[in-house]
Amino acid sequence: MTTRIKVLMFASLADRLGVREVALELPAGATAEDAVRDLAERYPALEPLRDTLAVAVNLDYVAAGRELADGDELALIPPVSGG
């Protein structure tokens, strides 16, 4: 059994990776951290940012260990600076 999710990249992360949305198919029981690891393998430019990203599932900020369900929307949000 697999879990299909949609991953959204925001701000400088989307610019850096050259993609704003990706569909992922992961093993059942996969976590947000598993999804980010999978994406870092596909998009090596993501690797140095992994520990700085905020993660949201279905519009709620979550810990990286959050288990994903089929149809979830995972958002990866880089740190933002401003003044």
PDB file of N, CA and C in Angstrom:
ATOM      1  N   MET A   1       0.846  -1.184   0.000  1.00  0.00           N
ATOM      2  CA  MET A   1       0.000   0.000   0.000  1.00  0.00           C
ATOM      3  C   MET A   1       0.888   1.243   0.000  1.00  0.00           C
ATOM      4  N   THR A   2       0.449   2.269  -0.687  1.00  0.00           N
ATOM      5  CA  THR A   2       1.232   3.503  -0.766  1.00  0.00           C
ATOM      6  C   THR A   2       0.398   4.702  -0.338  1.00  0.00           C
ATOM      7  N   THR A   3       1.105   5.769  -0.067  1.00  0.00           N
ATOM      8  CA  THR A   3       0.500   7.040   0.302  1.00  0.00           C
ATOM      9  C   THR A   3       0.868   8.051  -0.772  1.00  0.00           C
ATOM     10  N   ARG A   4      -0.119   8.656  -1.370  1.00  0.00           N
ATOM     11  CA  ARG A   4       0.125   9.694  -2.380  1.00  0.00           C
ATOM     12  C   ARG A   4      -0.165  11.048  -1.756  1.00  0.00           C
ATOM     13  N   ILE A   5       0.823  11.943  -1.888  1.00  0.00           N
ATOM     14  CA  ILE A   5       0.682  13.284  -1.330  1.00  0.00           C
ATOM     15  C   ILE A   5       1.084  14.321  -2.372  1.00  0.00           C
ATOM     16  N   LYS A   6       0.683  15.550  -2.109  1.00  0.00           N
ATOM     17  CA  LYS A   6       1.123  16.698  -2.911  1.00  0.00           C
ATOM     18  C   LYS A   6       2.046  17.523  -2.030  1.00  0.00           C
ATOM     19  N   VAL A   7       3.199  17.914  -2.597  1.00  0.00           N
ATOM     20  CA  VAL A   7       4.163  18.725  -1.861  1.00  0.00           C
ATOM     21  C   VAL A   7       4.239  20.097  -2.513  1.00  0.00           C
ATOM     22  N   LEU A   8       4.091  21.136  -1.707  1.00  0.00           N
ATOM     23  CA  LEU A   8       4.187  22.515  -2.177  1.00  0.00           C
ATOM     24  C   LEU A   8       5.460  23.138  -1.632  1.00  0.00           C
ATOM     25  N   MET A   9       6.205  23.815  -2.500  1.00  0.00           N
ATOM     26  CA  MET A   9       7.412  24.524  -2.101  1.00  0.00           C
ATOM     27  C   MET A   9       7.131  26.023  -2.169  1.00  0.00           C
ATOM     28  N   PHE A  10       7.611  26.761  -1.184  1.00  0.00           N
ATOM     29  CA  PHE A  10       7.322  28.185  -1.130  1.00  0.00           C
ATOM     30  C   PHE A  10       8.596  29.025  -1.186  1.00  0.00           C
ATOM     31  N   ALA A  11       8.397  30.269  -1.596  1.00  0.00           N
ATOM     32  CA  ALA A  11       9.412  31.328  -1.556  1.00  0.00           C
ATOM     33  C   ALA A  11      10.712  30.903  -2.217  1.00  0.00           C
ATOM     34  N   SER A  12      11.827  31.171  -1.544  1.00  0.00           N
ATOM     35  CA  SER A  12      13.149  30.908  -2.121  1.00  0.00           C
ATOM     36  C   SER A  12      13.385  29.426  -2.382  1.00  0.00           C
ATOM     37  N   LEU A  13      12.699  28.555  -1.666  1.00  0.00           N
ATOM     38  CA  LEU A  13      12.850  27.120  -1.897  1.00  0.00           C
ATOM     39  C   LEU A  13      12.350  26.750  -3.292  1.00  0.00           C
ATOM     40  N   ALA A  14      11.188  27.269  -3.666  1.00  0.00           N
ATOM     41  CA  ALA A  14      10.654  27.007  -5.006  1.00  0.00           C
ATOM     42  C   ALA A  14      11.595  27.546  -6.075  1.00  0.00           C
ATOM     43  N   ASP A  15      12.141  28.719  -5.843  1.00  0.00           N
ATOM     44  CA  ASP A  15      13.087  29.302  -6.796  1.00  0.00           C
ATOM     45  C   ASP A  15      14.346  28.448  -6.908  1.00  0.00           C
ATOM     46  N   ARG A  16      14.840  28.010  -5.780  1.00  0.00           N
ATOM     47  CA  ARG A  16      16.078  27.218  -5.760  1.00  0.00           C
ATOM     48  C   ARG A  16      15.904  25.866  -6.457  1.00  0.00           C
ATOM     49  N   LEU A  17      14.751  25.236  -6.257  1.00  0.00           N
ATOM     50  CA  LEU A  17      14.514  23.914  -6.841  1.00  0.00           C
ATOM     51  C   LEU A  17      13.947  23.986  -8.254  1.00  0.00           C
ATOM     52  N   GLY A  18      13.387  25.148  -8.618  1.00  0.00           N
ATOM     53  CA  GLY A  18      12.796  25.293  -9.941  1.00  0.00           C
ATOM     54  C   GLY A  18      11.458  24.586 -10.088  1.00  0.00           C
ATOM     55  N   VAL A  19      10.810  24.318  -8.969  1.00  0.00           N
ATOM     56  CA  VAL A  19       9.511  23.632  -8.982  1.00  0.00           C
ATOM     57  C   VAL A  19       8.704  24.117  -7.778  1.00  0.00           C
ATOM     58  N   ARG A  20       7.415  24.279  -7.977  1.00  0.00           N
ATOM     59  CA  ARG A  20       6.550  24.748  -6.889  1.00  0.00           C
ATOM     60  C   ARG A  20       5.660  23.639  -6.316  1.00  0.00           C
ATOM     61  N   GLU A  21       5.441  22.599  -7.096  1.00  0.00           N
ATOM     62  CA  GLU A  21       4.561  21.515  -6.660  1.00  0.00           C
ATOM     63  C   GLU A  21       5.072  20.195  -7.204  1.00  0.00           C
ATOM     64  N   VAL A  22       5.039  19.169  -6.356  1.00  0.00           N
ATOM     65  CA  VAL A  22       5.489  17.831  -6.733  1.00  0.00           C
ATOM     66  C   VAL A  22       4.504  16.819  -6.158  1.00  0.00           C
ATOM     67  N   ALA A  23       4.184  15.806  -6.930  1.00  0.00           N
ATOM     68  CA  ALA A  23       3.396  14.682  -6.427  1.00  0.00           C
ATOM     69  C   ALA A  23       4.372  13.597  -5.986  1.00  0.00           C
ATOM     70  N   LEU A  24       4.137  13.036  -4.810  1.00  0.00           N
ATOM     71  CA  LEU A  24       4.991  11.966  -4.292  1.00  0.00           C
ATOM     72  C   LEU A  24       4.150  10.743  -3.971  1.00  0.00           C
ATOM     73  N   GLU A  25       4.735   9.600  -4.191  1.00  0.00           N
ATOM     74  CA  GLU A  25       4.145   8.337  -3.766  1.00  0.00           C
ATOM     75  C   GLU A  25       5.132   7.703  -2.804  1.00  0.00           C
ATOM     76  N   LEU A  26       4.696   7.496  -1.570  1.00  0.00           N
ATOM     77  CA  LEU A  26       5.549   7.000  -0.495  1.00  0.00           C
ATOM     78  C   LEU A  26       4.953   5.722   0.080  1.00  0.00           C
ATOM     79  N   PRO A  27       5.759   4.932   0.769  1.00  0.00           N
ATOM     80  CA  PRO A  27       5.217   3.747   1.428  1.00  0.00           C
ATOM     81  C   PRO A  27       4.221   4.148   2.523  1.00  0.00           C
ATOM     82  N   ALA A  28       3.251   3.293   2.768  1.00  0.00           N
ATOM     83  CA  ALA A  28       2.302   3.538   3.857  1.00  0.00           C
ATOM     84  C   ALA A  28       3.082   3.720   5.155  1.00  0.00           C
ATOM     85  N   GLY A  29       2.653   4.659   5.987  1.00  0.00           N
ATOM     86  CA  GLY A  29       3.312   4.933   7.258  1.00  0.00           C
ATOM     87  C   GLY A  29       4.440   5.940   7.152  1.00  0.00           C
ATOM     88  N   ALA A  30       4.684   6.462   5.950  1.00  0.00           N
ATOM     89  CA  ALA A  30       5.752   7.453   5.764  1.00  0.00           C
ATOM     90  C   ALA A  30       5.430   8.727   6.538  1.00  0.00           C
ATOM     91  N   THR A  31       6.488   9.401   6.952  1.00  0.00           N
ATOM     92  CA  THR A  31       6.351  10.645   7.709  1.00  0.00           C
ATOM     93  C   THR A  31       6.731  11.841   6.838  1.00  0.00           C
ATOM     94  N   ALA A  32       6.481  13.022   7.365  1.00  0.00           N
ATOM     95  CA  ALA A  32       6.897  14.247   6.669  1.00  0.00           C
ATOM     96  C   ALA A  32       8.403  14.223   6.452  1.00  0.00           C
ATOM     97  N   GLU A  33       9.147  13.743   7.428  1.00  0.00           N
ATOM     98  CA  GLU A  33      10.601  13.648   7.303  1.00  0.00           C
ATOM     99  C   GLU A  33      10.997  12.701   6.158  1.00  0.00           C
ATOM    100  N   ASP A  34      10.283  11.602   6.019  1.00  0.00           N
ATOM    101  CA  ASP A  34      10.544  10.673   4.911  1.00  0.00           C
ATOM    102  C   ASP A  34      10.324  11.363   3.568  1.00  0.00           C
ATOM    103  N   ALA A  35       9.270  12.165   3.492  1.00  0.00           N
ATOM    104  CA  ALA A  35       8.975  12.878   2.244  1.00  0.00           C
ATOM    105  C   ALA A  35      10.090  13.871   1.920  1.00  0.00           C
ATOM    106  N   VAL A  36      10.560  14.592   2.915  1.00  0.00           N
ATOM    107  CA  VAL A  36      11.632  15.563   2.689  1.00  0.00           C
ATOM    108  C   VAL A  36      12.906  14.835   2.267  1.00  0.00           C
ATOM    109  N   ARG A  37      13.196  13.693   2.874  1.00  0.00           N
ATOM    110  CA  ARG A  37      14.374  12.909   2.505  1.00  0.00           C
ATOM    111  C   ARG A  37      14.271  12.458   1.047  1.00  0.00           C
ATOM    112  N   ASP A  38      13.106  11.982   0.656  1.00  0.00           N
ATOM    113  CA  ASP A  38      12.876  11.559  -0.726  1.00  0.00           C
ATOM    114  C   ASP A  38      13.083  12.726  -1.690  1.00  0.00           C
ATOM    115  N   LEU A  39      12.554  13.881  -1.332  1.00  0.00           N
ATOM    116  CA  LEU A  39      12.703  15.060  -2.185  1.00  0.00           C
ATOM    117  C   LEU A  39      14.165  15.507  -2.279  1.00  0.00           C
ATOM    118  N   ALA A  40      14.911  15.395  -1.178  1.00  0.00           N
ATOM    119  CA  ALA A  40      16.327  15.789  -1.196  1.00  0.00           C
ATOM    120  C   ALA A  40      17.135  14.883  -2.124  1.00  0.00           C
ATOM    121  N   GLU A  41      16.706  13.633  -2.259  1.00  0.00           N
ATOM    122  CA  GLU A  41      17.375  12.730  -3.207  1.00  0.00           C
ATOM    123  C   GLU A  41      17.080  13.150  -4.645  1.00  0.00           C
ATOM    124  N   ARG A  42      15.864  13.583  -4.889  1.00  0.00           N
ATOM    125  CA  ARG A  42      15.472  14.021  -6.238  1.00  0.00           C
ATOM    126  C   ARG A  42      16.007  15.400  -6.590  1.00  0.00           C
ATOM    127  N   TYR A  43      16.065  16.264  -5.582  1.00  0.00           N
ATOM    128  CA  TYR A  43      16.498  17.653  -5.761  1.00  0.00           C
ATOM    129  C   TYR A  43      17.646  17.933  -4.780  1.00  0.00           C
ATOM    130  N   PRO A  44      18.885  17.643  -5.174  1.00  0.00           N
ATOM    131  CA  PRO A  44      20.028  17.801  -4.264  1.00  0.00           C
ATOM    132  C   PRO A  44      20.165  19.207  -3.672  1.00  0.00           C
ATOM    133  N   ALA A  45      19.658  20.225  -4.338  1.00  0.00           N
ATOM    134  CA  ALA A  45      19.743  21.590  -3.797  1.00  0.00           C
ATOM    135  C   ALA A  45      18.932  21.741  -2.509  1.00  0.00           C
ATOM    136  N   LEU A  46      18.045  20.805  -2.238  1.00  0.00           N
ATOM    137  CA  LEU A  46      17.239  20.847  -1.020  1.00  0.00           C
ATOM    138  C   LEU A  46      18.042  20.407   0.206  1.00  0.00           C
ATOM    139  N   GLU A  47      18.998  19.525   0.026  1.00  0.00           N
ATOM    140  CA  GLU A  47      19.731  18.918   1.146  1.00  0.00           C
ATOM    141  C   GLU A  47      20.269  19.931   2.155  1.00  0.00           C
ATOM    142  N   PRO A  48      20.975  21.000   1.731  1.00  0.00           N
ATOM    143  CA  PRO A  48      21.516  21.924   2.739  1.00  0.00           C
ATOM    144  C   PRO A  48      20.446  22.695   3.513  1.00  0.00           C
ATOM    145  N   LEU A  49      19.222  22.687   3.033  1.00  0.00           N
ATOM    146  CA  LEU A  49      18.145  23.443   3.684  1.00  0.00           C
ATOM    147  C   LEU A  49      17.259  22.582   4.578  1.00  0.00           C
ATOM    148  N   ARG A  50      17.432  21.278   4.535  1.00  0.00           N
ATOM    149  CA  ARG A  50      16.508  20.357   5.218  1.00  0.00           C
ATOM    150  C   ARG A  50      16.244  20.730   6.673  1.00  0.00           C
ATOM    151  N   ASP A  51      17.284  21.080   7.408  1.00  0.00           N
ATOM    152  CA  ASP A  51      17.119  21.349   8.841  1.00  0.00           C
ATOM    153  C   ASP A  51      16.529  22.722   9.138  1.00  0.00           C
ATOM    154  N   THR A  52      16.361  23.555   8.122  1.00  0.00           N
ATOM    155  CA  THR A  52      15.850  24.907   8.347  1.00  0.00           C
ATOM    156  C   THR A  52      14.391  25.071   7.935  1.00  0.00           C
ATOM    157  N   LEU A  53      13.819  24.050   7.314  1.00  0.00           N
ATOM    158  CA  LEU A  53      12.461  24.168   6.772  1.00  0.00           C
ATOM    159  C   LEU A  53      11.389  24.021   7.840  1.00  0.00           C
ATOM    160  N   ALA A  54      10.360  24.813   7.717  1.00  0.00           N
ATOM    161  CA  ALA A  54       9.137  24.585   8.476  1.00  0.00           C
ATOM    162  C   ALA A  54       8.279  23.651   7.632  1.00  0.00           C
ATOM    163  N   VAL A  55       7.547  22.773   8.300  1.00  0.00           N
ATOM    164  CA  VAL A  55       6.746  21.767   7.605  1.00  0.00           C
ATOM    165  C   VAL A  55       5.290  21.907   8.047  1.00  0.00           C
ATOM    166  N   ALA A  56       4.397  21.923   7.071  1.00  0.00           N
ATOM    167  CA  ALA A  56       2.961  21.970   7.370  1.00  0.00           C
ATOM    168  C   ALA A  56       2.268  20.848   6.607  1.00  0.00           C
ATOM    169  N   VAL A  57       1.278  20.256   7.242  1.00  0.00           N
ATOM    170  CA  VAL A  57       0.443  19.243   6.590  1.00  0.00           C
ATOM    171  C   VAL A  57      -0.990  19.732   6.670  1.00  0.00           C
ATOM    172  N   ASN A  58      -1.600  19.861   5.506  1.00  0.00           N
ATOM    173  CA  ASN A  58      -2.995  20.315   5.424  1.00  0.00           C
ATOM    174  C   ASN A  58      -3.201  21.626   6.188  1.00  0.00           C
ATOM    175  N   LEU A  59      -2.265  22.550   5.980  1.00  0.00           N
ATOM    176  CA  LEU A  59      -2.299  23.912   6.519  1.00  0.00           C
ATOM    177  C   LEU A  59      -1.950  24.035   7.998  1.00  0.00           C
ATOM    178  N   ASP A  60      -1.556  22.946   8.652  1.00  0.00           N
ATOM    179  CA  ASP A  60      -1.156  22.998  10.059  1.00  0.00           C
ATOM    180  C   ASP A  60       0.326  22.685  10.177  1.00  0.00           C
ATOM    181  N   TYR A  61       1.068  23.538  10.891  1.00  0.00           N
ATOM    182  CA  TYR A  61       2.478  23.249  11.140  1.00  0.00           C
ATOM    183  C   TYR A  61       2.582  21.978  11.974  1.00  0.00           C
ATOM    184  N   VAL A  62       3.525  21.109  11.601  1.00  0.00           N
ATOM    185  CA  VAL A  62       3.676  19.822  12.280  1.00  0.00           C
ATOM    186  C   VAL A  62       5.150  19.517  12.504  1.00  0.00           C
ATOM    187  N   ALA A  63       5.417  18.554  13.354  1.00  0.00           N
ATOM    188  CA  ALA A  63       6.774  18.041  13.548  1.00  0.00           C
ATOM    189  C   ALA A  63       7.113  17.111  12.387  1.00  0.00           C
ATOM    190  N   ALA A  64       8.391  16.967  12.135  1.00  0.00           N
ATOM    191  CA  ALA A  64       8.851  16.151  11.006  1.00  0.00           C
ATOM    192  C   ALA A  64       8.419  14.688  11.117  1.00  0.00           C
ATOM    193  N   GLY A  65       8.150  14.225  12.317  1.00  0.00           N
ATOM    194  CA  GLY A  65       7.744  12.842  12.512  1.00  0.00           C
ATOM    195  C   GLY A  65       6.279  12.563  12.252  1.00  0.00           C
ATOM    196  N   ARG A  66       5.540  13.566  11.845  1.00  0.00           N
ATOM    197  CA  ARG A  66       4.099  13.418  11.579  1.00  0.00           C
ATOM    198  C   ARG A  66       3.875  12.416  10.457  1.00  0.00           C
ATOM    199  N   GLU A  67       3.064  11.401  10.699  1.00  0.00           N
ATOM    200  CA  GLU A  67       2.743  10.410   9.671  1.00  0.00           C
ATOM    201  C   GLU A  67       1.807  11.024   8.637  1.00  0.00           C
ATOM    202  N   LEU A  68       2.045  10.706   7.393  1.00  0.00           N
ATOM    203  CA  LEU A  68       1.243  11.242   6.295  1.00  0.00           C
ATOM    204  C   LEU A  68       0.149  10.259   5.899  1.00  0.00           C
ATOM    205  N   ALA A  69      -0.962  10.808   5.446  1.00  0.00           N
ATOM    206  CA  ALA A  69      -2.076  10.003   4.962  1.00  0.00           C
ATOM    207  C   ALA A  69      -2.281  10.269   3.474  1.00  0.00           C
ATOM    208  N   ASP A  70      -2.866   9.317   2.801  1.00  0.00           N
ATOM    209  CA  ASP A  70      -3.152   9.466   1.385  1.00  0.00           C
ATOM    210  C   ASP A  70      -3.952  10.746   1.147  1.00  0.00           C
ATOM    211  N   GLY A  71      -3.491  11.555   0.184  1.00  0.00           N
ATOM    212  CA  GLY A  71      -4.184  12.787  -0.146  1.00  0.00           C
ATOM    213  C   GLY A  71      -3.729  14.011   0.622  1.00  0.00           C
ATOM    214  N   ASP A  72      -2.811  13.837   1.581  1.00  0.00           N
ATOM    215  CA  ASP A  72      -2.316  14.989   2.342  1.00  0.00           C
ATOM    216  C   ASP A  72      -1.589  15.970   1.438  1.00  0.00           C
ATOM    217  N   GLU A  73      -1.567  17.215   1.889  1.00  0.00           N
ATOM    218  CA  GLU A  73      -0.802  18.270   1.227  1.00  0.00           C
ATOM    219  C   GLU A  73       0.299  18.696   2.195  1.00  0.00           C
ATOM    220  N   LEU A  74       1.538  18.485   1.776  1.00  0.00           N
ATOM    221  CA  LEU A  74       2.705  18.821   2.580  1.00  0.00           C
ATOM    222  C   LEU A  74       3.305  20.112   2.038  1.00  0.00           C
ATOM    223  N   ALA A  75       3.492  21.099   2.897  1.00  0.00           N
ATOM    224  CA  ALA A  75       4.102  22.364   2.494  1.00  0.00           C
ATOM    225  C   ALA A  75       5.470  22.493   3.139  1.00  0.00           C
ATOM    226  N   LEU A  76       6.465  22.874   2.338  1.00  0.00           N
ATOM    227  CA  LEU A  76       7.823  23.104   2.829  1.00  0.00           C
ATOM    228  C   LEU A  76       8.085  24.592   2.743  1.00  0.00           C
ATOM    229  N   ILE A  77       8.388  25.194   3.892  1.00  0.00           N
ATOM    230  CA  ILE A  77       8.509  26.632   3.992  1.00  0.00           C
ATOM    231  C   ILE A  77       9.903  26.987   4.510  1.00  0.00           C
ATOM    232  N   PRO A  78      10.688  27.686   3.684  1.00  0.00           N
ATOM    233  CA  PRO A  78      12.025  28.069   4.131  1.00  0.00           C
ATOM    234  C   PRO A  78      11.950  29.223   5.127  1.00  0.00           C
ATOM    235  N   PRO A  79      13.043  29.453   5.862  1.00  0.00           N
ATOM    236  CA  PRO A  79      13.054  30.595   6.776  1.00  0.00           C
ATOM    237  C   PRO A  79      12.908  31.893   5.959  1.00  0.00           C
ATOM    238  N   VAL A  80      12.233  32.833   6.554  1.00  0.00           N
ATOM    239  CA  VAL A  80      11.989  34.102   5.865  1.00  0.00           C
ATOM    240  C   VAL A  80      12.605  35.209   6.712  1.00  0.00           C
ATOM    241  N   SER A  81      13.278  36.121   6.053  1.00  0.00           N
ATOM    242  CA  SER A  81      13.809  37.285   6.764  1.00  0.00           C
ATOM    243  C   SER A  81      13.171  38.521   6.181  1.00  0.00           C
ATOM    244  N   GLY A  82      13.126  39.526   6.945  1.00  0.00           N
ATOM    245  CA  GLY A  82      12.524  40.766   6.473  1.00  0.00           C
ATOM    246  C   GLY A  82      12.802  41.882   7.453  1.00  0.00           C
ATOM    247  N   GLY A  83      12.337  43.016   7.099  1.00  0.00           N
ATOM    248  CA  GLY A  83      12.604  44.141   7.979  1.00  0.00           C
ATOM    249  C   GLY A  83      11.458  45.078   8.025  1.00  0.00           C
TER     250      GLY A  83
END
